[in-house]
mmCIF file of C-alpha atoms in Angstrom:
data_model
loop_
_atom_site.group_PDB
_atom_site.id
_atom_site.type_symbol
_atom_site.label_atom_id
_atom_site.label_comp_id
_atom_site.label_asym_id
_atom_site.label_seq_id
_atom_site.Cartn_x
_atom_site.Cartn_y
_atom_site.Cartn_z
ATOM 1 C CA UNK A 1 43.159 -19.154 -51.622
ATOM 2 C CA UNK A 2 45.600 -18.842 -48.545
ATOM 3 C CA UNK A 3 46.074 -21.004 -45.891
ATOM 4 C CA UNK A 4 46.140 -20.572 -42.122
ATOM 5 C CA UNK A 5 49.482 -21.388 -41.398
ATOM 6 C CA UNK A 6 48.381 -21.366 -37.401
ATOM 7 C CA UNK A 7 45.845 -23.944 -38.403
ATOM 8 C CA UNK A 8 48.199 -26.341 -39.493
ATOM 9 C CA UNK A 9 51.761 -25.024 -37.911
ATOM 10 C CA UNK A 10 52.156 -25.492 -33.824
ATOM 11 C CA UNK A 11 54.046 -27.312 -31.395
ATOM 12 C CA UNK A 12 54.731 -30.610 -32.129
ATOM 13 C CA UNK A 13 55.936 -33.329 -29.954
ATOM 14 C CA UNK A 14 57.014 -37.148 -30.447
ATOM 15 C CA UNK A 15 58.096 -39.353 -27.575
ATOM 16 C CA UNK A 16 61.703 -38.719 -27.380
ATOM 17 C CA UNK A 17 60.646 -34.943 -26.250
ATOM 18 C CA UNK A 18 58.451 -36.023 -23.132
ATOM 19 C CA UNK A 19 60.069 -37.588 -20.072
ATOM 20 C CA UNK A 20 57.818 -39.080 -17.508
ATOM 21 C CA UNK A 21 59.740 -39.714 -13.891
ATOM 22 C CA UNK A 22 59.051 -41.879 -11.287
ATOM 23 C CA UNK A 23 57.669 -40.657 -8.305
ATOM 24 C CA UNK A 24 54.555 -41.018 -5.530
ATOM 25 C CA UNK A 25 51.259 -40.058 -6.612
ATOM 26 C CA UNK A 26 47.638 -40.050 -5.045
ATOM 27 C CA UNK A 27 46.124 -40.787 -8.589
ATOM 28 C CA UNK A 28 45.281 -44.659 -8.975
ATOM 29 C CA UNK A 29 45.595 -46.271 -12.733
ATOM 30 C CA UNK A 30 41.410 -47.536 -11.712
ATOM 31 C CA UNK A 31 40.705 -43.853 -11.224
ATOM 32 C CA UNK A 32 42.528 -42.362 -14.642
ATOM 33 C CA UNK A 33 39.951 -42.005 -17.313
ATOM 34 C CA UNK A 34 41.338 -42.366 -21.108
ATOM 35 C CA UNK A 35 38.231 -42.560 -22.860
ATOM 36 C CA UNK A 36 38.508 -40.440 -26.198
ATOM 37 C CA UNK A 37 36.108 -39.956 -29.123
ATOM 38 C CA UNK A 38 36.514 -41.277 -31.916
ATOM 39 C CA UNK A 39 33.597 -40.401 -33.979
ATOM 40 C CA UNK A 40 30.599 -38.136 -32.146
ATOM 41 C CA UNK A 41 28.777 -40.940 -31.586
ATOM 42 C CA UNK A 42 31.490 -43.551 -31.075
ATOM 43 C CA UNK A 43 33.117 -43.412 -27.738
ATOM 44 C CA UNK A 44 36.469 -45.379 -27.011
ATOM 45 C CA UNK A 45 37.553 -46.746 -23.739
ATOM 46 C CA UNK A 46 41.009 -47.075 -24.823
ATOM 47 C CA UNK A 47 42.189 -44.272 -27.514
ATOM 48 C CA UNK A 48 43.813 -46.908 -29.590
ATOM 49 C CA UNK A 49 43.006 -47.410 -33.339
ATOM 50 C CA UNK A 50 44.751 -49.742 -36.266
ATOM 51 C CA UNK A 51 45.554 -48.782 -39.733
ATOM 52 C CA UNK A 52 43.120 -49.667 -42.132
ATOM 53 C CA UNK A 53 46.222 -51.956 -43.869
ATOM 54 C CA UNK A 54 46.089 -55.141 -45.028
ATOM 55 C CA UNK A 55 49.611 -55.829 -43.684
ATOM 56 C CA UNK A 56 47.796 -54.645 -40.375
ATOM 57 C CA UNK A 57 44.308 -55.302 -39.459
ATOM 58 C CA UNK A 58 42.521 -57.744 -40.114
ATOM 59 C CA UNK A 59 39.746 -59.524 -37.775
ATOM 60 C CA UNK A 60 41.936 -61.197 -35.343
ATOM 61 C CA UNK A 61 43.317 -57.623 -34.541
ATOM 62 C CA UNK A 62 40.258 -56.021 -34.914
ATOM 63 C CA UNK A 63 38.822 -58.130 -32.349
ATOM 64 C CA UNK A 64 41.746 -57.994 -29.706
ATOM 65 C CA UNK A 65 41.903 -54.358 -29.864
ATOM 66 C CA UNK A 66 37.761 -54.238 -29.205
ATOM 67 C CA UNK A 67 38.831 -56.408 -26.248
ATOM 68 C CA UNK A 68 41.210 -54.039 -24.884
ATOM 69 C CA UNK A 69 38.811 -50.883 -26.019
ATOM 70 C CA UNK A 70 39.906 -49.906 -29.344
ATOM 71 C CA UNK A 71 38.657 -50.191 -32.610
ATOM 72 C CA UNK A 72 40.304 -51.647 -35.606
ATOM 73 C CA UNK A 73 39.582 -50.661 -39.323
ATOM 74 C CA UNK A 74 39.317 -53.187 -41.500
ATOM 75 C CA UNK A 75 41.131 -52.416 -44.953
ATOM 76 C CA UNK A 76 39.714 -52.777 -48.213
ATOM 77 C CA UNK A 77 42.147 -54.884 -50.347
ATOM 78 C CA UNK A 78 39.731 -57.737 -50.478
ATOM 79 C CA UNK A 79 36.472 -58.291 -51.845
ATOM 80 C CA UNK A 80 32.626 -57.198 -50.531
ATOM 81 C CA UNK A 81 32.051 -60.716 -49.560
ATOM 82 C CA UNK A 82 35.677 -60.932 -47.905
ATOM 83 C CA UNK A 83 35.013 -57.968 -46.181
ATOM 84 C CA UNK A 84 31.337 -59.177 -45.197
ATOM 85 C CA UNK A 85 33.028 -61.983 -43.543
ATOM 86 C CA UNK A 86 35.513 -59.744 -41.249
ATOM 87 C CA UNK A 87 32.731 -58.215 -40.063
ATOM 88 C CA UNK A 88 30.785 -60.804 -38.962
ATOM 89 C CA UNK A 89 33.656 -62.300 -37.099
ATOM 90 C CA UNK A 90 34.827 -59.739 -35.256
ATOM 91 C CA UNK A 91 30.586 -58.688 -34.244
ATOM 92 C CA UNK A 92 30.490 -62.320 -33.236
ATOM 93 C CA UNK A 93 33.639 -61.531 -30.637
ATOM 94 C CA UNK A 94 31.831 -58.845 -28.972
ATOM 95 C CA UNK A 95 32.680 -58.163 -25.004
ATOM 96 C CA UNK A 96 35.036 -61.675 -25.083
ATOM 97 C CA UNK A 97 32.228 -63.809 -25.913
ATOM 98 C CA UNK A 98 31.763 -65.531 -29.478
ATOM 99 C CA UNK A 99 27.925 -64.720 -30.060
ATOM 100 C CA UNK A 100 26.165 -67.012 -32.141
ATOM 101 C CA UNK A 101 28.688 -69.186 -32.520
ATOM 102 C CA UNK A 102 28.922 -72.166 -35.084
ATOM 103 C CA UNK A 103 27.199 -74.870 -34.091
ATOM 104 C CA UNK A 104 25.950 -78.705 -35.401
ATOM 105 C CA UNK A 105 23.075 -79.964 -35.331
ATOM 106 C CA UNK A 106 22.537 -83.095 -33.631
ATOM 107 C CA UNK A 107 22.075 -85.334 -36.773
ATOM 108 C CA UNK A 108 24.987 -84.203 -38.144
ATOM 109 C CA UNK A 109 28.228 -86.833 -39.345
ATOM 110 C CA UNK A 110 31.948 -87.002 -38.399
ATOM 111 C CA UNK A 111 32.200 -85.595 -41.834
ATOM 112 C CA UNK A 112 30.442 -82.562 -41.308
ATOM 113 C CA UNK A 113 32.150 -81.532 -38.089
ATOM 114 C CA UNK A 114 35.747 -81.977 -39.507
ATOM 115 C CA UNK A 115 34.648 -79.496 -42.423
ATOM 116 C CA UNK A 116 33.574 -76.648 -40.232
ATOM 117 C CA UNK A 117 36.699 -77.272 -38.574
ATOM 118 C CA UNK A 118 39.184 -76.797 -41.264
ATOM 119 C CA UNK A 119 36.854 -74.118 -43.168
ATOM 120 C CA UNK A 120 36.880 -71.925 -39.864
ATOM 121 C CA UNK A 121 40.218 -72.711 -38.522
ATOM 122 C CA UNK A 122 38.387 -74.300 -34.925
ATOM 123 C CA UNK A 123 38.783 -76.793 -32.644
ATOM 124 C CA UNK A 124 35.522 -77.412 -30.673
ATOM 125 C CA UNK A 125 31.807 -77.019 -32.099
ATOM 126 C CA UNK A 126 29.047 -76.968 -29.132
ATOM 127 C CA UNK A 127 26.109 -79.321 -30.467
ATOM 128 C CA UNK A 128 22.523 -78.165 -30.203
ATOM 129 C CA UNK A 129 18.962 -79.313 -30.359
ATOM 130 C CA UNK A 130 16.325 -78.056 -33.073
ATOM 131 C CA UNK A 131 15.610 -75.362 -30.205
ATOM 132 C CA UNK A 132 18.889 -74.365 -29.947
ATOM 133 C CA UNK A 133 19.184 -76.250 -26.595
ATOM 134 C CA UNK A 134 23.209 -77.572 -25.811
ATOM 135 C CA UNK A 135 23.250 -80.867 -25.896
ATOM 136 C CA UNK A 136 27.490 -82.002 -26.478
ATOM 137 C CA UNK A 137 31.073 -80.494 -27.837
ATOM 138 C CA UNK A 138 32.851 -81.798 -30.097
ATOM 139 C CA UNK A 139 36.427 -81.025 -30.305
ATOM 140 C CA UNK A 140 39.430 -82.052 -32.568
ATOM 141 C CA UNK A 141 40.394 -84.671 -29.974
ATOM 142 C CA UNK A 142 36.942 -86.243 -30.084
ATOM 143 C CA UNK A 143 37.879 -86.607 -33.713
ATOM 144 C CA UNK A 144 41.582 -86.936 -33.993
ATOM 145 C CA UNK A 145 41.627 -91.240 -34.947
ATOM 146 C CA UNK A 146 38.129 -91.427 -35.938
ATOM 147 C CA UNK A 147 38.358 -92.900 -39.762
ATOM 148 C CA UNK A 148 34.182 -93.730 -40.068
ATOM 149 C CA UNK A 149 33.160 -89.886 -41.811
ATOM 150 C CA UNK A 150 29.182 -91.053 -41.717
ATOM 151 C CA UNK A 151 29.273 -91.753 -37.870
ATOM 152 C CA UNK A 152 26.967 -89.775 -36.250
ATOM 153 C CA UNK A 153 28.307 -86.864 -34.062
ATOM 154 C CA UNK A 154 26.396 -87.747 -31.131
ATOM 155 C CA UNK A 155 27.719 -90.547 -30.811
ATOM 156 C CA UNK A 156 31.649 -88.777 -30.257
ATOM 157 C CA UNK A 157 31.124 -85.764 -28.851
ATOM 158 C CA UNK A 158 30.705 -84.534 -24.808
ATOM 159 C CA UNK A 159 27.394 -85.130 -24.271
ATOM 160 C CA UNK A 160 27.665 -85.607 -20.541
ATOM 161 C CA UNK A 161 29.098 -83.001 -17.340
ATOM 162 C CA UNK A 162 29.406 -80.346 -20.108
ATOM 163 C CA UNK A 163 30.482 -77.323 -18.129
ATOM 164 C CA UNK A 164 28.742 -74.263 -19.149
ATOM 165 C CA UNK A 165 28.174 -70.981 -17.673
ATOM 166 C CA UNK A 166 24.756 -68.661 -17.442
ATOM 167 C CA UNK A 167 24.684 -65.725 -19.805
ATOM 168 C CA UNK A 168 25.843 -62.507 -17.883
ATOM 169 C CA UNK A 169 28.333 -64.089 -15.675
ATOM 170 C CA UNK A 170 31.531 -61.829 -15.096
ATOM 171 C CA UNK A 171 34.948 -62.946 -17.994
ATOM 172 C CA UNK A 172 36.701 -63.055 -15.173
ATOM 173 C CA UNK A 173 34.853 -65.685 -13.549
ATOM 174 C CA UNK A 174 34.422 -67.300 -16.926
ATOM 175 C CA UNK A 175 38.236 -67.936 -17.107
ATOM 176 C CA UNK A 176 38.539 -69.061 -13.671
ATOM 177 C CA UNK A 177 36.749 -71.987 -15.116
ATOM 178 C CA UNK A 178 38.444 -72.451 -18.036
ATOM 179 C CA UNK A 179 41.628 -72.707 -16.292
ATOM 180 C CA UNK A 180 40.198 -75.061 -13.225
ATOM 181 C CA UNK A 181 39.192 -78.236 -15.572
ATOM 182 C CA UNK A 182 41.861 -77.188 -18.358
ATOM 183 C CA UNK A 183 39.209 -77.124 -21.178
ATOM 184 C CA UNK A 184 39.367 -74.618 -24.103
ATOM 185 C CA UNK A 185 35.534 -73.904 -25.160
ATOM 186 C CA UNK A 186 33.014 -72.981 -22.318
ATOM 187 C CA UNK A 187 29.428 -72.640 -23.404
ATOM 188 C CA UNK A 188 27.421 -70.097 -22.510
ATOM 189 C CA UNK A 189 23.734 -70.850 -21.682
ATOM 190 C CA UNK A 190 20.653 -69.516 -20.624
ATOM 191 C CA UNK A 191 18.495 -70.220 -18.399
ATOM 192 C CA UNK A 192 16.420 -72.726 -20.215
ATOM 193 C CA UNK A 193 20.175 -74.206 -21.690
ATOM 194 C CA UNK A 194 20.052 -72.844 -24.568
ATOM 195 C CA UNK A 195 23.433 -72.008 -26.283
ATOM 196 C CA UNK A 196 23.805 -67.874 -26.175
ATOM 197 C CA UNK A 197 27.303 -67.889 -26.567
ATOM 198 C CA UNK A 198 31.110 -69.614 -26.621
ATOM 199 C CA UNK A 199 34.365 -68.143 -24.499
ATOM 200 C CA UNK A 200 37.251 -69.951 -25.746
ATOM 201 C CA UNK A 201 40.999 -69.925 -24.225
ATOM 202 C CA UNK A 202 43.643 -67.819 -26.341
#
């Protein structure tokens, strides 16, 4: 069978062939539309996409390139359940905002927090009520000289002035407030205070 040399022969051009010069121009970077597909049913805002390496992406790249419109593929050189676990983390990054983020439960020890915190590489774990309402933080600091393992969590952690924001709110506005009382985690609640969400500063 013969192949269509036009099909795969054409101009081709890499960066050093393209010069782009300086000059005036009525089009506005807010008005320039990049969006590309990348399957027929997935639509990206920015036409960026990561090797499915494992020298390459991972979640933490996955999820920064989502952020900036992108998509990452994961690679395979790990198992089912590895891969499982990827996934989940980089869903629960979605639009900037951790959803359903770990959480303890208010009877829960010293001992318990500290685990989550080294199993998931964090440093702050919103507390919540049997309905899911936010009732503390606790952070690495609440922790850091705390040698009793079976004290209760409640008793540590933020419980009081935790600042939150509603569920919706702009990113933007989200880390105006992260950076105006210099904390890291900033729960997001809903109307009835229950947790929908965590931003965190990166």
């Amino acid at each position: 069978m013969s192949l269509d040399a036009e099909k795969f022969l054409g101009e081709g051009l890499t960066y050093d062939d393209i010069l782009l010069v300086p000059a005036y121009s009525e089009v506005l970077p807010r008005d320039v539309n990049i969006s590309s597909n990348f399957t027929r049913k997935i639509r990206l805002n920015t036409p960026i996409v990561s090797a499915a390496m494992d020298t390459v992406t991972e979640y933490s790249l996955a999820i920064a390139i989502a952020q900036e419109g992108g998509i990452g593929v994961l690679h395979k050189n790990m198992s089912i359940v590895q891969q499982a676990e990827h996934v989940r983390k980089v869903k629960r990054s979605e639009s900037g905002m951790i959803q359903d983020p770990i959480t303890l439960p208010e009877n829960a020890i010293v001992a318990d927090a500290l685990n989550i915190m080294k199993e998931h590489k964090i440093g702050g774990i919103p507390v919540v009520s049997v309905s899911h309402e936010l009732v503390g933080i606790v952070t690495n600091r609440d922790l850091r000289f705390e040698k009793n393992m079976s004290r209760p969590v409640k008793e540590v952690m933020t419980s009081e002035n935790i600042i939150t924001t509603k569920e919706g709110k702009d990113l933007q506005l989200a880390e105006n407030i992260l950076q105006q009382f210099k904390i890291e985690k900033l729960p997001v609640v809903d109307e009835n205070n229950k947790l929908v969400g965590l931003i965190t500063y990166k």
